[in-house]
Every structure is written in C-alpha cells, then in structure tokens.
Amino acid sequence: MAKLIFIGPQGSGKGTQAKIISKELNIPHISTGDMLRSAEGELKEKVDEVINSGKLIDDDLMLSILKERLNNPDTKKGFILDGYPRNLEQKNMLDTITQIDKTIEINISDEEALKRLSGRVNCEKCKANYNLQTAPKPKDPTKCDVCNGKLIQRDDDKPEAIKKRLITYHEETEPIIQEYKNSGIIITINGEQDINKISDDILKILK
C-alpha cells in the first residue's frame, strides 16, 4: 500500500513526477483538476454550479469529491495526490478520511520557479504547450511547431502573477510540509536535477 502526496511549488515538476511514479507503481495519479472533471451525479451538479458562478470550490465540497474518488477500486493498492492538500485546514480534513504513508516534497528555489514558469507559452490555435526557458522548446519562439499558430503567454505566467502564487505557496502550503516533517513521513527531493534523476531518487525511497 502506498498512499502518497506529491507537494511542491508551481514549476517544481510535481505533476510530471506524479505521472511517472504512478506508472511505475501502478497506482492512480489523482490531481485536483482530474477530480473536478470526473465528479458525477449530485457532486458534478454542485461543481458545475460553483464554477459557472465564478467562485472557488470550497474545502467541504473538495473533500466530498476526494472521498468519492478514493472509494474507487483502483485505489486499493494506493494513490498519488497532486495539488491537494493546499493548506493546513485541507490537510486536517484529509486526515479524517485516509492515512497518508509518505509525502514527497519536490523542492526548487523561487528563482528557478520564476525562470521555469515565466518561460511557459501556449499556442493560440491548438493550445499546444511550450517553454522558452526549459523544455519543450518551440523551433521558433513565436510560432507553434504543430500548426504555426501564434505563441502567447497567459497572464498568470507573467512574473508578477508568479511571485504572488509563490507567496501564497509559502504562506499556505509550507506549514503542511512542517506538519509532515513533525510526523516523520516527508521526503525532500532536489527538484532542480534532471527529470530522470528525480524519478530515480523517488523510486529508491519508495521501493
């Protein structure tokens, strides 16, 4: 049984690593976005209502969706949570429905996060993703490799927006890391290494 949380600032690559480790361990990678998209029945109606009103999903509704997802048969051998919990209140709520075995913190500096995130661009036409600083880099920094569409940067990937998101991470999510440190179930990985080296480091710890 491997009930895992992957945690780290935006740009740390935690989603990429969660996908890799999910395949290696044959357990589901559960992101908050996937949970919201896969909600069914009454929960789906509530999610649609909140999103259509322009509001944020509250913690109680998110917990209900997560509880439903963790009841699926594919989580019997474990799971990887990516993007949840984001604050201490969510962590305490999570503790009421399941017991986490290990938390993997993928750590990068604010400078590295800023470099990675500020390089992100998307194709205006086909929505393909690129990164001018890291990878995948487009052949032409102004045009999409797939359809020749114009490459644009989203407002939330501009430096000022990134800095605000990092402040929120430090204020709201870092206290969770301290809690897991106190419990002795957190492993910190250097997220500024090569992608394969990060995966190898995580698998060595888990296996």
PDB file of C-alpha atoms in Angstrom:
ATOM      1  CA  MET A   1       0.000   0.000   0.000  1.00  0.00           C
ATOM      2  CA  ALA A   2       1.364   3.401  -1.000  1.00  0.00           C
ATOM      3  CA  LYS A   3      -0.808   6.397  -0.154  1.00  0.00           C
ATOM      4  CA  LEU A   4       1.296   9.311  -1.340  1.00  0.00           C
ATOM      5  CA  ILE A   5       1.175  13.098  -1.623  1.00  0.00           C
ATOM      6  CA  PHE A   6       3.391  14.987  -4.063  1.00  0.00           C
ATOM      7  CA  ILE A   7       3.932  18.554  -2.927  1.00  0.00           C
ATOM      8  CA  GLY A   8       5.999  21.464  -4.204  1.00  0.00           C
ATOM      9  CA  PRO A   9       5.745  24.987  -5.606  1.00  0.00           C
ATOM     10  CA  GLN A  10       4.405  25.767  -9.053  1.00  0.00           C
ATOM     11  CA  GLY A  11       7.017  24.840 -11.647  1.00  0.00           C
ATOM     12  CA  SER A  12       8.604  22.141  -9.457  1.00  0.00           C
ATOM     13  CA  GLY A  13       7.528  19.365 -11.844  1.00  0.00           C
ATOM     14  CA  LYS A  14       5.477  17.534  -9.219  1.00  0.00           C
ATOM     15  CA  GLY A  15       2.733  16.740 -11.752  1.00  0.00           C
ATOM     16  CA  THR A  16       5.273  15.289 -14.196  1.00  0.00           C
ATOM     17  CA  GLN A  17       6.864  13.179 -11.450  1.00  0.00           C
ATOM     18  CA  ALA A  18       3.468  12.053 -10.147  1.00  0.00           C
ATOM     19  CA  LYS A  19       2.621  10.712 -13.631  1.00  0.00           C
ATOM     20  CA  ILE A  20       5.962   8.877 -13.918  1.00  0.00           C
ATOM     21  CA  ILE A  21       5.772   7.302 -10.436  1.00  0.00           C
ATOM     22  CA  SER A  22       2.086   6.457 -10.927  1.00  0.00           C
ATOM     23  CA  LYS A  23       3.015   4.281 -13.928  1.00  0.00           C
ATOM     24  CA  GLU A  24       5.993   2.705 -12.151  1.00  0.00           C
ATOM     25  CA  LEU A  25       3.965   1.739  -9.070  1.00  0.00           C
ATOM     26  CA  ASN A  26       0.727   1.073 -10.981  1.00  0.00           C
ATOM     27  CA  ILE A  27      -1.346   3.341  -8.738  1.00  0.00           C
ATOM     28  CA  PRO A  28      -3.587   6.229  -9.862  1.00  0.00           C
ATOM     29  CA  HIS A  29      -2.329   9.804 -10.137  1.00  0.00           C
ATOM     30  CA  ILE A  30      -5.132  11.957  -8.713  1.00  0.00           C
ATOM     31  CA  SER A  31      -4.930  15.694  -9.396  1.00  0.00           C
ATOM     32  CA  THR A  32      -7.476  18.247  -8.221  1.00  0.00           C
ATOM     33  CA  GLY A  33      -8.294  19.120 -11.835  1.00  0.00           C
ATOM     34  CA  ASP A  34      -8.966  15.478 -12.716  1.00  0.00           C
ATOM     35  CA  MET A  35     -11.166  15.073  -9.638  1.00  0.00           C
ATOM     36  CA  LEU A  36     -13.309  18.071 -10.549  1.00  0.00           C
ATOM     37  CA  ARG A  37     -13.675  16.867 -14.143  1.00  0.00           C
ATOM     38  CA  SER A  38     -14.595  13.313 -13.099  1.00  0.00           C
ATOM     39  CA  ALA A  39     -17.184  14.230 -10.442  1.00  0.00           C
ATOM     40  CA  GLU A  40     -20.530  12.545 -11.077  1.00  0.00           C
ATOM     41  CA  GLY A  41     -24.196  12.918 -10.186  1.00  0.00           C
ATOM     42  CA  GLU A  42     -25.066  15.373  -7.429  1.00  0.00           C
ATOM     43  CA  LEU A  43     -21.397  16.317  -6.858  1.00  0.00           C
ATOM     44  CA  LYS A  44     -20.961  17.175 -10.549  1.00  0.00           C
ATOM     45  CA  GLU A  45     -24.014  19.442 -10.382  1.00  0.00           C
ATOM     46  CA  LYS A  46     -22.537  21.237  -7.353  1.00  0.00           C
ATOM     47  CA  VAL A  47     -19.137  21.624  -9.049  1.00  0.00           C
ATOM     48  CA  ASP A  48     -20.707  22.997 -12.246  1.00  0.00           C
ATOM     49  CA  GLU A  49     -22.813  25.428 -10.243  1.00  0.00           C
ATOM     50  CA  VAL A  50     -19.792  26.796  -8.349  1.00  0.00           C
ATOM     51  CA  ILE A  51     -17.563  27.030 -11.443  1.00  0.00           C
ATOM     52  CA  ASN A  52     -20.273  28.685 -13.539  1.00  0.00           C
ATOM     53  CA  SER A  53     -20.784  31.292 -10.813  1.00  0.00           C
ATOM     54  CA  GLY A  54     -17.068  32.164 -10.934  1.00  0.00           C
ATOM     55  CA  LYS A  55     -16.469  31.095  -7.323  1.00  0.00           C
ATOM     56  CA  LEU A  56     -13.790  28.780  -5.897  1.00  0.00           C
ATOM     57  CA  ILE A  57     -14.534  25.214  -4.837  1.00  0.00           C
ATOM     58  CA  ASP A  58     -14.847  25.212  -1.045  1.00  0.00           C
ATOM     59  CA  ASP A  59     -12.965  22.738   1.156  1.00  0.00           C
ATOM     60  CA  ASP A  60     -16.056  20.701   2.138  1.00  0.00           C
ATOM     61  CA  LEU A  61     -17.058  20.102  -1.484  1.00  0.00           C
ATOM     62  CA  MET A  62     -13.471  19.249  -2.455  1.00  0.00           C
ATOM     63  CA  LEU A  63     -13.280  16.721   0.387  1.00  0.00           C
ATOM     64  CA  SER A  64     -16.552  15.087  -0.728  1.00  0.00           C
ATOM     65  CA  ILE A  65     -15.207  14.747  -4.279  1.00  0.00           C
ATOM     66  CA  LEU A  66     -11.914  13.311  -2.999  1.00  0.00           C
ATOM     67  CA  LYS A  67     -13.692  10.852  -0.714  1.00  0.00           C
ATOM     68  CA  GLU A  68     -15.758   9.602  -3.667  1.00  0.00           C
ATOM     69  CA  ARG A  69     -12.605   9.256  -5.812  1.00  0.00           C
ATOM     70  CA  LEU A  70     -10.703   7.341  -3.123  1.00  0.00           C
ATOM     71  CA  ASN A  71     -13.570   4.849  -2.916  1.00  0.00           C
ATOM     72  CA  ASN A  72     -12.864   3.711  -6.485  1.00  0.00           C
ATOM     73  CA  PRO A  73     -11.419   0.161  -6.758  1.00  0.00           C
ATOM     74  CA  ASP A  74      -8.235   1.401  -8.486  1.00  0.00           C
ATOM     75  CA  THR A  75      -7.026   2.983  -5.216  1.00  0.00           C
ATOM     76  CA  LYS A  76      -6.815  -0.336  -3.337  1.00  0.00           C
ATOM     77  CA  LYS A  77      -3.023  -0.543  -3.788  1.00  0.00           C
ATOM     78  CA  GLY A  78      -2.578   3.177  -3.134  1.00  0.00           C
ATOM     79  CA  PHE A  79      -2.670   6.520  -4.931  1.00  0.00           C
ATOM     80  CA  ILE A  80      -0.756   9.745  -5.542  1.00  0.00           C
ATOM     81  CA  LEU A  81      -2.421  13.036  -4.608  1.00  0.00           C
ATOM     82  CA  ASP A  82      -1.185  16.014  -6.640  1.00  0.00           C
ATOM     83  CA  GLY A  83      -2.361  19.534  -5.759  1.00  0.00           C
ATOM     84  CA  TYR A  84      -4.141  18.544  -2.546  1.00  0.00           C
ATOM     85  CA  PRO A  85      -3.960  19.444   0.300  1.00  0.00           C
ATOM     86  CA  ARG A  86      -3.021  23.112  -0.272  1.00  0.00           C
ATOM     87  CA  ASN A  87      -3.397  24.379   3.304  1.00  0.00           C
ATOM     88  CA  LEU A  88      -3.499  23.107   6.891  1.00  0.00           C
ATOM     89  CA  GLU A  89      -7.289  23.019   7.007  1.00  0.00           C
ATOM     90  CA  GLN A  90      -7.398  20.736   3.952  1.00  0.00           C
ATOM     91  CA  LYS A  91      -4.631  18.576   5.452  1.00  0.00           C
ATOM     92  CA  ASN A  92      -6.612  18.148   8.676  1.00  0.00           C
ATOM     93  CA  MET A  93      -9.736  17.293   6.682  1.00  0.00           C
ATOM     94  CA  LEU A  94      -7.785  14.743   4.617  1.00  0.00           C
ATOM     95  CA  ASP A  95      -6.615  13.084   7.850  1.00  0.00           C
ATOM     96  CA  THR A  96     -10.271  12.295   8.679  1.00  0.00           C
ATOM     97  CA  ILE A  97     -10.763  10.122   5.559  1.00  0.00           C
ATOM     98  CA  THR A  98      -7.386   8.428   4.956  1.00  0.00           C
ATOM     99  CA  GLN A  99      -3.895   7.931   6.381  1.00  0.00           C
ATOM    100  CA  ILE A 100      -1.004   9.112   4.180  1.00  0.00           C
ATOM    101  CA  ASP A 101       2.095   6.867   4.093  1.00  0.00           C
ATOM    102  CA  LYS A 102       4.628   9.250   2.548  1.00  0.00           C
ATOM    103  CA  THR A 103       4.761  12.838   1.323  1.00  0.00           C
ATOM    104  CA  ILE A 104       7.252  13.648  -1.432  1.00  0.00           C
ATOM    105  CA  GLU A 105       8.337  17.294  -1.412  1.00  0.00           C
ATOM    106  CA  ILE A 106       9.901  18.367  -4.708  1.00  0.00           C
ATOM    107  CA  ASN A 107      11.874  21.432  -3.738  1.00  0.00           C
ATOM    108  CA  ILE A 108      13.054  24.221  -6.059  1.00  0.00           C
ATOM    109  CA  SER A 109      14.086  27.811  -5.357  1.00  0.00           C
ATOM    110  CA  ASP A 110      11.772  30.731  -6.098  1.00  0.00           C
ATOM    111  CA  GLU A 111      14.292  31.872  -8.735  1.00  0.00           C
ATOM    112  CA  GLU A 112      14.070  28.513 -10.525  1.00  0.00           C
ATOM    113  CA  ALA A 113      10.273  28.510 -10.320  1.00  0.00           C
ATOM    114  CA  LEU A 114      10.162  32.011 -11.785  1.00  0.00           C
ATOM    115  CA  LYS A 115      12.509  31.004 -14.609  1.00  0.00           C
ATOM    116  CA  ARG A 116      10.515  27.887 -15.484  1.00  0.00           C
ATOM    117  CA  LEU A 117       7.045  29.411 -15.240  1.00  0.00           C
ATOM    118  CA  SER A 118       7.816  32.709 -16.973  1.00  0.00           C
ATOM    119  CA  GLY A 119       9.034  30.707 -19.980  1.00  0.00           C
ATOM    120  CA  ARG A 120       5.693  28.952 -20.488  1.00  0.00           C
ATOM    121  CA  VAL A 121       3.795  29.798 -23.677  1.00  0.00           C
ATOM    122  CA  ASN A 122       0.767  28.269 -25.391  1.00  0.00           C
ATOM    123  CA  CYS A 123      -0.406  28.136 -28.983  1.00  0.00           C
ATOM    124  CA  GLU A 124      -3.335  30.462 -29.551  1.00  0.00           C
ATOM    125  CA  LYS A 125      -4.880  27.986 -32.046  1.00  0.00           C
ATOM    126  CA  CYS A 126      -4.228  24.380 -30.958  1.00  0.00           C
ATOM    127  CA  LYS A 127      -3.316  25.095 -27.273  1.00  0.00           C
ATOM    128  CA  ALA A 128      -0.011  23.155 -27.501  1.00  0.00           C
ATOM    129  CA  ASN A 129       2.320  23.917 -24.554  1.00  0.00           C
ATOM    130  CA  TYR A 130       5.960  25.026 -24.800  1.00  0.00           C
ATOM    131  CA  ASN A 131       8.623  26.513 -22.561  1.00  0.00           C
ATOM    132  CA  LEU A 132      11.094  29.060 -23.898  1.00  0.00           C
ATOM    133  CA  GLN A 133      13.445  28.500 -20.918  1.00  0.00           C
ATOM    134  CA  THR A 134      13.373  24.736 -20.370  1.00  0.00           C
ATOM    135  CA  ALA A 135      11.511  22.138 -22.464  1.00  0.00           C
ATOM    136  CA  PRO A 136       9.759  21.503 -24.749  1.00  0.00           C
ATOM    137  CA  LYS A 137      11.174  24.485 -26.636  1.00  0.00           C
ATOM    138  CA  PRO A 138       9.493  25.507 -29.912  1.00  0.00           C
ATOM    139  CA  LYS A 139      11.684  25.658 -33.018  1.00  0.00           C
ATOM    140  CA  ASP A 140      10.579  29.282 -33.470  1.00  0.00           C
ATOM    141  CA  PRO A 141       9.857  31.237 -30.225  1.00  0.00           C
ATOM    142  CA  THR A 142       6.920  32.995 -31.900  1.00  0.00           C
ATOM    143  CA  LYS A 143       5.241  30.079 -33.735  1.00  0.00           C
ATOM    144  CA  CYS A 144       3.744  26.697 -32.872  1.00  0.00           C
ATOM    145  CA  ASP A 145       5.615  23.627 -34.217  1.00  0.00           C
ATOM    146  CA  VAL A 146       2.299  21.842 -34.798  1.00  0.00           C
ATOM    147  CA  CYS A 147       0.080  24.390 -36.574  1.00  0.00           C
ATOM    148  CA  ASN A 148       2.200  27.574 -36.967  1.00  0.00           C
ATOM    149  CA  GLY A 149      -0.220  29.388 -34.650  1.00  0.00           C
ATOM    150  CA  LYS A 150       0.946  32.376 -32.603  1.00  0.00           C
ATOM    151  CA  LEU A 151       2.542  31.570 -29.219  1.00  0.00           C
ATOM    152  CA  ILE A 152       1.156  33.605 -26.327  1.00  0.00           C
ATOM    153  CA  GLN A 153       1.812  33.850 -22.587  1.00  0.00           C
ATOM    154  CA  ARG A 154      -1.067  33.550 -20.135  1.00  0.00           C
ATOM    155  CA  ASP A 155      -1.480  36.381 -17.637  1.00  0.00           C
ATOM    156  CA  ASP A 156      -0.888  34.016 -14.710  1.00  0.00           C
ATOM    157  CA  ASP A 157       2.500  33.014 -16.155  1.00  0.00           C
ATOM    158  CA  LYS A 158       3.790  36.595 -16.120  1.00  0.00           C
ATOM    159  CA  PRO A 159       6.436  37.375 -13.427  1.00  0.00           C
ATOM    160  CA  GLU A 160       4.233  39.438 -11.082  1.00  0.00           C
ATOM    161  CA  ALA A 161       1.478  36.804 -11.075  1.00  0.00           C
ATOM    162  CA  ILE A 162       4.030  34.032 -10.459  1.00  0.00           C
ATOM    163  CA  LYS A 163       5.518  35.921  -7.495  1.00  0.00           C
ATOM    164  CA  LYS A 164       2.040  36.217  -5.929  1.00  0.00           C
ATOM    165  CA  ARG A 165       1.417  32.482  -6.375  1.00  0.00           C
ATOM    166  CA  LEU A 166       4.762  31.674  -4.746  1.00  0.00           C
ATOM    167  CA  ILE A 167       3.941  33.924  -1.768  1.00  0.00           C
ATOM    168  CA  THR A 168       0.643  32.025  -1.375  1.00  0.00           C
ATOM    169  CA  TYR A 169       2.539  28.720  -1.530  1.00  0.00           C
ATOM    170  CA  HIS A 170       4.983  29.797   1.192  1.00  0.00           C
ATOM    171  CA  GLU A 171       2.204  31.116   3.430  1.00  0.00           C
ATOM    172  CA  GLU A 172      -0.386  28.342   2.993  1.00  0.00           C
ATOM    173  CA  THR A 173       1.373  25.166   1.849  1.00  0.00           C
ATOM    174  CA  GLU A 174       4.735  25.254   3.655  1.00  0.00           C
ATOM    175  CA  PRO A 175       3.038  24.821   7.085  1.00  0.00           C
ATOM    176  CA  ILE A 176       1.738  21.448   5.774  1.00  0.00           C
ATOM    177  CA  ILE A 177       5.322  20.417   4.966  1.00  0.00           C
ATOM    178  CA  GLN A 178       6.322  21.227   8.544  1.00  0.00           C
ATOM    179  CA  GLU A 179       3.430  19.112   9.882  1.00  0.00           C
ATOM    180  CA  TYR A 180       4.531  16.124   7.780  1.00  0.00           C
ATOM    181  CA  LYS A 181       8.128  16.663   8.930  1.00  0.00           C
ATOM    182  CA  ASN A 182       6.911  16.530  12.520  1.00  0.00           C
ATOM    183  CA  SER A 183       5.161  13.244  11.696  1.00  0.00           C
ATOM    184  CA  GLY A 184       8.319  11.839  10.063  1.00  0.00           C
ATOM    185  CA  ILE A 185       6.626  10.939   6.783  1.00  0.00           C
ATOM    186  CA  ILE A 186       8.092  13.526   4.396  1.00  0.00           C
ATOM    187  CA  ILE A 187      10.971  13.072   1.956  1.00  0.00           C
ATOM    188  CA  THR A 188      12.524  16.148   0.314  1.00  0.00           C
ATOM    189  CA  ILE A 189      13.878  15.753  -3.217  1.00  0.00           C
ATOM    190  CA  ASN A 190      16.027  18.258  -5.122  1.00  0.00           C
ATOM    191  CA  GLY A 191      13.713  19.313  -7.958  1.00  0.00           C
ATOM    192  CA  GLU A 192      16.456  21.157  -9.848  1.00  0.00           C
ATOM    193  CA  GLN A 193      18.004  17.906 -11.097  1.00  0.00           C
ATOM    194  CA  ASP A 194      17.364  16.089 -14.381  1.00  0.00           C
ATOM    195  CA  ILE A 195      13.793  14.688 -14.624  1.00  0.00           C
ATOM    196  CA  ASN A 196      15.019  11.065 -14.731  1.00  0.00           C
ATOM    197  CA  LYS A 197      17.324  11.580 -11.738  1.00  0.00           C
ATOM    198  CA  ILE A 198      14.399  12.964  -9.707  1.00  0.00           C
ATOM    199  CA  SER A 199      12.269   9.915 -10.626  1.00  0.00           C
ATOM    200  CA  ASP A 200      15.107   7.555  -9.697  1.00  0.00           C
ATOM    201  CA  ASP A 201      15.571   9.279  -6.324  1.00  0.00           C
ATOM    202  CA  ILE A 202      11.849   8.988  -5.551  1.00  0.00           C
ATOM    203  CA  LEU A 203      11.645   5.318  -6.587  1.00  0.00           C
ATOM    204  CA  LYS A 204      14.703   4.392  -4.488  1.00  0.00           C
ATOM    205  CA  ILE A 205      12.956   5.819  -1.424  1.00  0.00           C
ATOM    206  CA  LEU A 206       9.593   4.198  -2.144  1.00  0.00           C
ATOM    207  CA  LYS A 207      10.906   0.764  -3.122  1.00  0.00           C
TER     208      LYS A 207
END
